[in-house]
Amino acid sequence: MWIKTRSNDQLVADAKALFDKHFDAQPVGVWAAPGRVNLIGEHVDYAGGVSIPFALEQNTAVAVATRKDGKLVMVSDAADEPVSVDLAAVGPGSPDNWAGYVAGTVWAGLKDGGIPSCAGLSIAVTSDVPVGSGLSSSAALECSTAVAAYELATGHAPDDAARARLVKACMRAENEVVGASTGGLDQNASLFGKRGHALELDFSSGALDLVPFDLAARGKVLLIADTNAPHSLSDGQYASRRGVIDDVQEALGAGPGATLRDIPDAVDRACAWAKDTGRDEDVVRRRVAHVVEETARTLEAAQALKEGNLDRFAELMRDSHLSLRDQYEVTTPELDSVFDAAGQLGARMTGGGFGGAVIVLLDQDKVDDTVAAIESAAKDRGFPEPTFLVALPGEGARRLA
Ligand code: GLA
């Protein structure tokens, strides 16, 4: 089954209709931010690595109006009840549901100055970004809120410098208010995405390069197969992977200007540290090896992409999945089943793992056969029915109406 995506006009109409249903006022405007797909460079953003994501054409849209009573009142067509919270009451763990992404963004933006002021907002949310699929529905929610609150405070859209500050606010919302220790890949992609391009993000230098990504011209497609085995990044497994890497980085003296990939013999030194501190040496070796190798792989993939060498790119995608499966251990039987059914080459899980989606880079004329193979593998093993999307690089967060 193919996942349905609304036109921008429909998204605007639906966000406005939802707003009208719940609020007496008119919305000032409608803003949108996309989900993202990560082509390669997984679980390295919090270790100064490199990732190559792009912003999807699937967006979350928010219809927003200002209020003067210090409240954030949030409604979503995916939630039963509106959520109302005093801005002064927002903080770690509060609110403790989907509204934490929205309120947390405004809270963090006000604290850091990324959002200069806010005396309250009424917000109606509608989204085409699949939830729990590794496609960053959370970042889409944060970033659509961020650009709306920014423009309502300043009277203009954020430039690149302002977007960089909004990335920080959105990350802080997720890390501190929601309690997911994610690393910035998603928010950068959602705020800085450009139609027709992938982004090469270097989390060590902070560099962000646009890389043309026009698969159609090469007769190729990027297929997303959502396993529909849901995941959550705030359930402890993501944090457990990150925790090991954070500890190793600290023990090895990594920090600004000297991230894991700059440390010679990082894997051996991490093993020595694990032995000294009574940790499982084999686990630490595999986790650190993944981060170091995935970063080297992604640098090579960026080069391959710039040279138009999609065959090499496809091999590197496969190797990335194998490392996530065997060394980082964040795949699931459902993800591995899609990876195998798609033929491995050009396939890999995308996002945080523990559920979610697999991407497949393939020839246009192979889409139908590949979809059929993935569906039948899931059926044979009694897994949920996967759903599909053809991913194209769309625009980053912006005002729609
Ligand atoms: C999630 C996180 C990101 C990143 C990826 C894995 O999407 O939000 O920060 O760590 O997982 O690459």
Short mmCIF file of C-alpha atoms and ligand atoms in Angstrom, two decimals:
data_model
loop_
_atom_site.label_atom_id
_atom_site.label_comp_id
_atom_site.label_asym_id
_atom_site.label_seq_id
_atom_site.Cartn_x
_atom_site.Cartn_y
_atom_site.Cartn_z
CA MET A 1 0.00 0.00 0.00
CA TRP A 2 1.26 3.48 -0.88
CA ILE A 3 1.28 6.22 1.75
CA LYS A 4 -0.95 9.17 0.79
CA THR A 5 0.45 12.70 0.71
CA ARG A 6 -1.67 15.84 0.50
CA SER A 7 -0.88 18.84 -1.70
CA ASN A 8 0.35 21.96 0.09
CA ASP A 9 -2.99 23.63 -0.62
CA GLN A 10 -4.83 20.75 1.02
CA LEU A 11 -2.48 20.80 4.00
CA VAL A 12 -3.16 24.51 4.46
CA ALA A 13 -6.90 24.03 4.13
CA ASP A 14 -6.88 21.17 6.64
CA ALA A 15 -4.73 23.06 9.17
CA LYS A 16 -7.04 26.09 8.89
CA ALA A 17 -10.18 23.97 9.21
CA LEU A 18 -8.82 22.35 12.36
CA PHE A 19 -7.93 25.76 13.74
CA ASP A 20 -11.44 27.08 13.01
CA LYS A 21 -12.98 24.13 14.77
CA HIS A 22 -11.13 24.77 18.03
CA PHE A 23 -10.45 28.51 18.26
CA ASP A 24 -12.56 31.66 17.96
CA ALA A 25 -9.80 33.69 16.30
CA GLN A 26 -8.38 33.43 12.76
CA PRO A 27 -4.87 31.98 12.30
CA VAL A 28 -2.24 34.51 11.27
CA GLY A 29 -0.66 32.01 8.91
CA VAL A 30 0.24 28.40 8.19
CA TRP A 31 3.82 27.16 8.40
CA ALA A 32 5.21 23.77 7.45
CA ALA A 33 8.31 21.67 8.06
CA PRO A 34 9.23 18.38 6.43
CA GLY A 35 10.24 15.00 7.75
CA ARG A 36 13.58 13.75 6.55
CA VAL A 37 15.18 10.64 5.26
CA ASN A 38 18.80 9.89 6.05
CA LEU A 39 20.66 8.41 3.08
CA ILE A 40 23.69 7.39 5.11
CA GLY A 41 25.62 8.41 8.24
CA GLU A 42 23.51 6.81 10.96
CA HIS A 43 24.10 7.15 14.68
CA VAL A 44 27.08 9.43 14.19
CA ASP A 45 25.58 12.91 14.62
CA TYR A 46 26.17 12.87 18.39
CA ALA A 47 29.77 11.81 17.81
CA GLY A 48 30.96 14.54 15.44
CA GLY A 49 30.36 12.35 12.37
CA VAL A 50 28.89 13.06 8.95
CA SER A 51 25.35 12.38 7.66
CA ILE A 52 23.66 12.85 4.28
CA PRO A 53 19.92 13.37 4.80
CA PHE A 54 17.37 15.18 2.70
CA ALA A 55 14.10 16.90 3.57
CA LEU A 56 11.04 14.97 2.41
CA GLU A 57 8.10 16.38 0.51
CA GLN A 58 5.88 15.15 3.35
CA ASN A 59 5.25 17.97 5.82
CA THR A 60 3.74 18.83 9.14
CA ALA A 61 1.69 22.02 8.92
CA VAL A 62 0.72 24.33 11.78
CA ALA A 63 -1.94 27.05 11.62
CA VAL A 64 -0.99 29.56 14.29
CA ALA A 65 -2.28 32.73 15.96
CA THR A 66 -0.74 34.72 18.78
CA ARG A 67 -2.37 34.98 22.23
CA LYS A 68 -1.70 37.36 25.08
CA ASP A 69 -2.52 35.14 28.07
CA GLY A 70 0.83 33.33 28.34
CA LYS A 71 -0.70 30.03 27.22
CA LEU A 72 0.12 27.58 24.49
CA VAL A 73 -3.05 25.90 23.32
CA MET A 74 -2.31 23.04 20.93
CA VAL A 75 -4.63 20.81 18.93
CA SER A 76 -3.74 18.05 16.51
CA ASP A 77 -5.94 16.01 14.22
CA ALA A 78 -3.93 13.00 15.39
CA ALA A 79 -4.76 13.53 19.08
CA ASP A 80 -8.06 13.29 20.91
CA GLU A 81 -7.86 16.29 23.21
CA PRO A 82 -6.44 19.82 22.91
CA VAL A 83 -3.54 20.51 25.25
CA SER A 84 -3.29 23.83 27.07
CA VAL A 85 -0.23 24.77 29.08
CA ASP A 86 1.12 27.94 30.67
CA LEU A 87 4.41 28.89 29.04
CA ALA A 88 5.80 29.31 32.55
CA ALA A 89 4.97 25.67 33.33
CA VAL A 90 6.86 24.20 30.36
CA GLY A 91 10.06 22.36 31.29
CA PRO A 92 11.63 18.93 31.53
CA GLY A 93 8.86 16.33 31.20
CA SER A 94 6.09 18.91 30.90
CA PRO A 95 3.93 18.59 28.91
CA ASP A 96 4.57 14.86 28.76
CA ASN A 97 2.86 13.99 25.46
CA TRP A 98 3.10 15.05 21.80
CA ALA A 99 2.61 18.68 22.86
CA GLY A 100 6.05 18.53 24.55
CA TYR A 101 7.69 18.86 21.11
CA VAL A 102 5.68 22.01 20.36
CA ALA A 103 5.80 23.66 23.77
CA GLY A 104 9.41 22.57 24.32
CA THR A 105 10.48 24.32 21.13
CA VAL A 106 8.90 27.63 22.18
CA TRP A 107 10.32 27.23 25.71
CA ALA A 108 13.87 26.50 24.48
CA GLY A 109 13.71 29.22 21.82
CA LEU A 110 12.73 31.80 24.42
CA LYS A 111 15.47 30.64 26.78
CA ASP A 112 18.20 30.71 24.14
CA GLY A 113 16.91 33.79 22.30
CA GLY A 114 16.32 31.83 19.05
CA ILE A 115 12.68 32.91 19.41
CA PRO A 116 12.90 36.52 20.65
CA SER A 117 9.48 36.73 22.33
CA CYS A 118 6.18 34.95 22.75
CA ALA A 119 3.17 35.81 24.90
CA GLY A 120 1.20 32.72 23.92
CA LEU A 121 0.12 30.81 20.80
CA SER A 122 -2.88 28.90 19.52
CA ILE A 123 -1.67 26.10 17.28
CA ALA A 124 -3.48 23.56 15.10
CA VAL A 125 -1.36 20.69 13.75
CA THR A 126 -1.88 18.35 10.82
CA SER A 127 0.81 16.10 9.36
CA ASP A 128 1.69 13.88 6.42
CA VAL A 129 4.92 12.64 8.02
CA PRO A 130 4.40 9.05 9.18
CA VAL A 131 4.80 8.81 12.96
CA GLY A 132 7.24 6.31 14.48
CA SER A 133 8.76 5.47 11.10
CA GLY A 134 12.25 6.91 11.49
CA LEU A 135 11.28 9.79 9.20
CA SER A 136 11.44 12.50 11.88
CA SER A 137 7.84 13.38 12.54
CA SER A 138 9.15 14.87 15.79
CA ALA A 139 11.54 17.24 14.03
CA ALA A 140 8.79 18.24 11.60
CA LEU A 141 6.58 19.19 14.54
CA GLU A 142 9.36 21.10 16.30
CA CYS A 143 10.61 22.90 13.20
CA SER A 144 7.17 23.96 11.93
CA THR A 145 6.49 25.41 15.38
CA ALA A 146 9.91 27.08 15.42
CA VAL A 147 9.55 28.93 12.12
CA ALA A 148 6.01 30.00 12.99
CA ALA A 149 6.95 31.33 16.45
CA TYR A 150 10.03 33.04 15.02
CA GLU A 151 8.12 34.84 12.27
CA LEU A 152 5.31 35.84 14.62
CA ALA A 153 7.90 37.37 16.96
CA THR A 154 10.04 39.13 14.35
CA GLY A 155 7.73 39.78 11.40
CA HIS A 156 10.02 37.96 8.97
CA ALA A 157 11.15 34.46 8.02
CA PRO A 158 14.36 33.15 9.60
CA ASP A 159 17.59 33.50 7.61
CA ASP A 160 20.30 30.83 7.83
CA ALA A 161 21.79 32.22 11.05
CA ALA A 162 18.36 32.30 12.69
CA ARG A 163 17.66 28.78 11.42
CA ALA A 164 20.86 27.55 13.03
CA ARG A 165 19.62 28.91 16.36
CA LEU A 166 16.23 27.31 15.81
CA VAL A 167 17.97 23.97 15.24
CA LYS A 168 19.42 24.32 18.74
CA ALA A 169 16.04 25.21 20.25
CA CYS A 170 14.37 22.21 18.59
CA MET A 171 17.12 19.88 19.79
CA ARG A 172 16.83 21.24 23.29
CA ALA A 173 13.07 20.68 23.23
CA GLU A 174 13.64 17.07 22.33
CA ASN A 175 16.57 16.49 24.70
CA GLU A 176 15.26 18.34 27.74
CA VAL A 177 11.47 18.54 27.55
CA VAL A 178 10.67 15.26 25.77
CA GLY A 179 13.67 13.41 27.14
CA ALA A 180 15.03 11.94 23.87
CA SER A 181 18.79 12.42 23.67
CA THR A 182 18.86 12.83 19.89
CA GLY A 183 21.72 14.52 18.07
CA GLY A 184 20.62 17.23 15.60
CA LEU A 185 20.52 15.39 12.29
CA ASP A 186 16.75 15.63 11.94
CA GLN A 187 16.34 19.29 12.86
CA ASN A 188 19.14 20.39 10.50
CA ALA A 189 17.54 18.47 7.65
CA SER A 190 14.07 19.84 8.37
CA LEU A 191 15.20 23.46 8.67
CA PHE A 192 17.89 23.55 5.96
CA GLY A 193 16.51 21.14 3.34
CA LYS A 194 16.44 22.32 -0.30
CA ARG A 195 14.37 20.92 -3.16
CA GLY A 196 16.43 18.65 -5.41
CA HIS A 197 19.31 18.42 -2.95
CA ALA A 198 20.69 16.24 -0.21
CA LEU A 199 22.64 17.83 2.63
CA GLU A 200 26.11 16.82 3.67
CA LEU A 201 26.19 17.64 7.37
CA ASP A 202 29.50 17.56 9.21
CA PHE A 203 28.77 17.52 12.93
CA SER A 204 32.40 18.12 13.79
CA SER A 205 32.99 21.33 11.83
CA GLY A 206 29.33 22.37 11.63
CA ALA A 207 29.64 22.58 7.82
CA LEU A 208 26.50 22.08 5.77
CA ASP A 209 26.86 21.49 2.02
CA LEU A 210 24.12 21.05 -0.53
CA VAL A 211 24.65 18.10 -2.87
CA PRO A 212 22.45 17.89 -6.00
CA PHE A 213 20.30 14.77 -5.77
CA ASP A 214 18.37 14.15 -8.96
CA LEU A 215 17.73 10.43 -9.13
CA ALA A 216 15.07 10.71 -11.84
CA ALA A 217 17.69 11.95 -14.30
CA ARG A 218 19.52 8.66 -13.73
CA GLY A 219 16.41 6.49 -14.02
CA LYS A 220 16.53 5.78 -10.28
CA VAL A 221 14.13 6.11 -7.37
CA LEU A 222 14.50 6.18 -3.59
CA LEU A 223 11.82 3.93 -2.18
CA ILE A 224 10.86 4.11 1.49
CA ALA A 225 9.42 0.93 2.97
CA ASP A 226 7.87 1.60 6.36
CA THR A 227 7.82 -1.64 8.36
CA ASN A 228 4.95 -0.28 10.48
CA ALA A 229 6.71 -1.80 13.46
CA PRO A 230 6.61 1.40 15.49
CA HIS A 231 9.55 2.83 17.39
CA SER A 232 10.09 5.55 19.93
CA LEU A 233 13.33 7.38 20.59
CA SER A 234 12.43 8.20 24.17
CA ASP A 235 12.16 4.60 25.34
CA GLY A 236 15.74 4.13 26.52
CA GLN A 237 17.26 2.02 23.73
CA TYR A 238 18.43 5.02 21.73
CA ALA A 239 19.83 6.57 24.91
CA SER A 240 21.66 3.36 25.77
CA ARG A 241 23.52 3.42 22.43
CA ARG A 242 24.32 7.07 22.77
CA GLY A 243 25.36 6.63 26.40
CA VAL A 244 28.22 4.27 25.46
CA ILE A 245 29.52 6.68 22.83
CA ASP A 246 29.22 9.69 25.15
CA ASP A 247 31.19 7.86 27.85
CA VAL A 248 33.88 6.75 25.41
CA GLN A 249 34.21 10.25 24.00
CA GLU A 250 34.62 11.66 27.45
CA ALA A 251 37.14 9.01 28.49
CA LEU A 252 39.18 9.52 25.32
CA GLY A 253 39.21 13.28 25.66
CA ALA A 254 37.06 13.96 22.62
CA GLY A 255 35.37 17.33 22.51
CA PRO A 256 35.02 20.37 20.28
CA GLY A 257 37.68 20.15 17.60
CA ALA A 258 38.60 16.55 18.50
CA THR A 259 35.73 14.16 17.92
CA LEU A 260 35.92 10.39 17.84
CA ARG A 261 36.97 10.30 14.20
CA ASP A 262 40.04 12.47 14.93
CA ILE A 263 41.33 10.15 17.62
CA PRO A 264 43.82 7.66 16.23
CA ASP A 265 43.20 4.10 17.43
CA ALA A 266 39.85 5.14 18.90
CA VAL A 267 38.60 1.54 18.81
CA ASP A 268 41.65 0.07 20.58
CA ARG A 269 41.69 2.83 23.14
CA ALA A 270 37.99 2.43 23.80
CA CYS A 271 38.54 -1.30 24.35
CA ALA A 272 41.33 -0.60 26.81
CA TRP A 273 39.07 1.81 28.65
CA ALA A 274 36.26 -0.76 28.70
CA LYS A 275 38.60 -3.35 30.19
CA ASP A 276 39.85 -0.94 32.85
CA THR A 277 36.36 0.10 33.85
CA GLY A 278 34.83 -3.37 33.85
CA ARG A 279 32.60 -2.86 30.82
CA ASP A 280 31.82 -5.37 28.13
CA GLU A 281 34.79 -4.92 25.85
CA ASP A 282 33.21 -6.61 22.86
CA VAL A 283 30.13 -4.40 22.99
CA VAL A 284 32.21 -1.23 23.31
CA ARG A 285 34.47 -2.33 20.44
CA ARG A 286 31.53 -2.91 18.11
CA ARG A 287 29.74 0.31 19.04
CA VAL A 288 32.82 2.50 18.56
CA ALA A 289 33.84 0.65 15.38
CA HIS A 290 30.40 1.42 13.94
CA VAL A 291 30.75 5.14 14.61
CA VAL A 292 34.28 5.37 13.22
CA GLU A 293 33.57 3.23 10.15
CA GLU A 294 30.18 4.80 9.42
CA THR A 295 31.75 8.24 9.39
CA ALA A 296 34.50 7.14 6.98
CA ARG A 297 31.85 5.41 4.88
CA THR A 298 29.69 8.52 4.74
CA LEU A 299 32.61 10.71 3.65
CA GLU A 300 33.23 8.24 0.83
CA ALA A 301 29.50 8.21 0.02
CA ALA A 302 29.45 12.01 -0.26
CA GLN A 303 32.31 11.80 -2.73
CA ALA A 304 30.56 9.05 -4.69
CA LEU A 305 27.39 11.13 -4.85
CA LYS A 306 29.25 14.19 -6.12
CA GLU A 307 30.92 12.03 -8.79
CA GLY A 308 27.58 10.50 -9.76
CA ASN A 309 28.81 7.04 -8.76
CA LEU A 310 25.50 5.60 -7.54
CA ASP A 311 26.77 2.02 -7.78
CA ARG A 312 29.37 2.73 -5.11
CA PHE A 313 26.82 4.69 -3.12
CA ALA A 314 24.52 1.65 -3.12
CA GLU A 315 27.32 -0.58 -1.79
CA LEU A 316 28.02 1.86 1.01
CA MET A 317 24.31 1.93 1.93
CA ARG A 318 24.33 -1.85 2.23
CA ASP A 319 27.49 -1.78 4.37
CA SER A 320 25.89 0.85 6.61
CA HIS A 321 22.91 -1.42 7.27
CA LEU A 322 25.15 -4.40 8.01
CA SER A 323 27.07 -2.34 10.54
CA LEU A 324 23.86 -1.08 12.16
CA ARG A 325 22.64 -4.67 12.32
CA ASP A 326 25.80 -6.40 13.53
CA GLN A 327 27.83 -3.76 15.35
CA TYR A 328 25.39 -1.13 16.59
CA GLU A 329 22.50 -3.57 16.96
CA VAL A 330 19.68 -1.14 16.26
CA THR A 331 17.84 -3.07 13.54
CA THR A 332 14.85 -5.34 14.10
CA PRO A 333 13.73 -8.54 12.34
CA GLU A 334 11.22 -6.44 10.38
CA LEU A 335 13.92 -4.02 9.17
CA ASP A 336 16.29 -6.86 8.28
CA SER A 337 13.52 -8.63 6.41
CA VAL A 338 12.94 -5.58 4.17
CA PHE A 339 16.69 -5.16 3.70
CA ASP A 340 17.04 -8.77 2.55
CA ALA A 341 13.90 -8.79 0.41
CA ALA A 342 15.09 -5.63 -1.36
CA GLY A 343 18.32 -7.41 -2.28
CA GLN A 344 20.58 -5.63 0.26
CA LEU A 345 22.48 -3.58 -2.34
CA GLY A 346 21.26 0.03 -2.14
CA ALA A 347 19.11 -0.73 0.90
CA ARG A 348 19.47 0.31 4.53
CA MET A 349 17.43 1.19 7.56
CA THR A 350 17.05 4.94 8.06
CA GLY A 351 16.78 6.95 11.27
CA GLY A 352 17.28 5.81 14.84
CA GLY A 353 16.28 2.17 14.29
CA PHE A 354 14.49 -0.22 16.68
CA GLY A 355 11.64 -0.10 14.16
CA GLY A 356 10.74 2.36 11.41
CA ALA A 357 11.68 2.29 7.74
CA VAL A 358 14.16 0.98 5.19
CA ILE A 359 15.20 3.00 2.14
CA VAL A 360 16.03 1.39 -1.18
CA LEU A 361 17.90 3.06 -4.02
CA LEU A 362 16.82 1.24 -7.17
CA ASP A 363 16.07 1.48 -10.87
CA GLN A 364 12.66 2.97 -11.64
CA ASP A 365 11.57 -0.16 -13.48
CA LYS A 366 12.34 -2.36 -10.47
CA VAL A 367 9.96 -0.62 -8.07
CA ASP A 368 6.96 -2.92 -8.57
CA ASP A 369 8.95 -6.13 -8.21
CA THR A 370 10.77 -4.84 -5.13
CA VAL A 371 7.55 -3.73 -3.46
CA ALA A 372 6.05 -7.15 -4.14
CA ALA A 373 9.12 -8.94 -2.72
CA ILE A 374 9.07 -6.81 0.46
CA GLU A 375 5.33 -7.35 0.93
CA SER A 376 5.56 -11.07 0.49
CA ALA A 377 8.54 -11.40 2.87
CA ALA A 378 6.57 -9.54 5.57
CA LYS A 379 3.51 -11.70 4.99
CA ASP A 380 5.51 -14.93 5.15
CA ARG A 381 6.95 -13.96 8.52
CA GLY A 382 3.74 -12.62 10.01
CA PHE A 383 5.04 -9.04 10.23
CA PRO A 384 2.80 -5.96 9.86
CA GLU A 385 2.06 -4.99 6.26
CA PRO A 386 4.70 -2.48 5.08
CA THR A 387 3.65 0.78 3.43
CA PHE A 388 5.56 2.62 0.72
CA LEU A 389 6.56 6.06 -0.44
CA VAL A 390 8.81 7.36 -3.20
CA ALA A 391 11.03 9.95 -1.54
CA LEU A 392 11.98 13.17 -3.28
CA PRO A 393 14.05 16.00 -1.75
CA GLY A 394 11.71 18.87 -0.83
CA GLU A 395 12.03 22.28 0.80
CA GLY A 396 12.95 22.92 4.41
CA ALA A 397 10.68 24.63 6.96
CA ARG A 398 8.78 27.62 5.55
CA ARG A 399 5.54 29.57 5.54
CA LEU A 400 2.82 28.11 3.34
CA ALA A 401 0.06 30.68 3.75
C1 GLA B 1 17.38 9.77 15.29
C2 GLA B 1 17.94 10.98 16.01
C3 GLA B 1 19.10 11.60 15.24
C4 GLA B 1 20.13 10.56 14.84
C5 GLA B 1 19.45 9.35 14.22
C6 GLA B 1 20.42 8.23 13.95
O1 GLA B 1 16.78 10.17 14.10
O2 GLA B 1 16.93 11.94 16.20
O3 GLA B 1 19.68 12.63 16.00
O4 GLA B 1 20.93 10.22 15.93
O5 GLA B 1 18.41 8.85 15.03
O6 GLA B 1 21.32 8.60 12.97
#
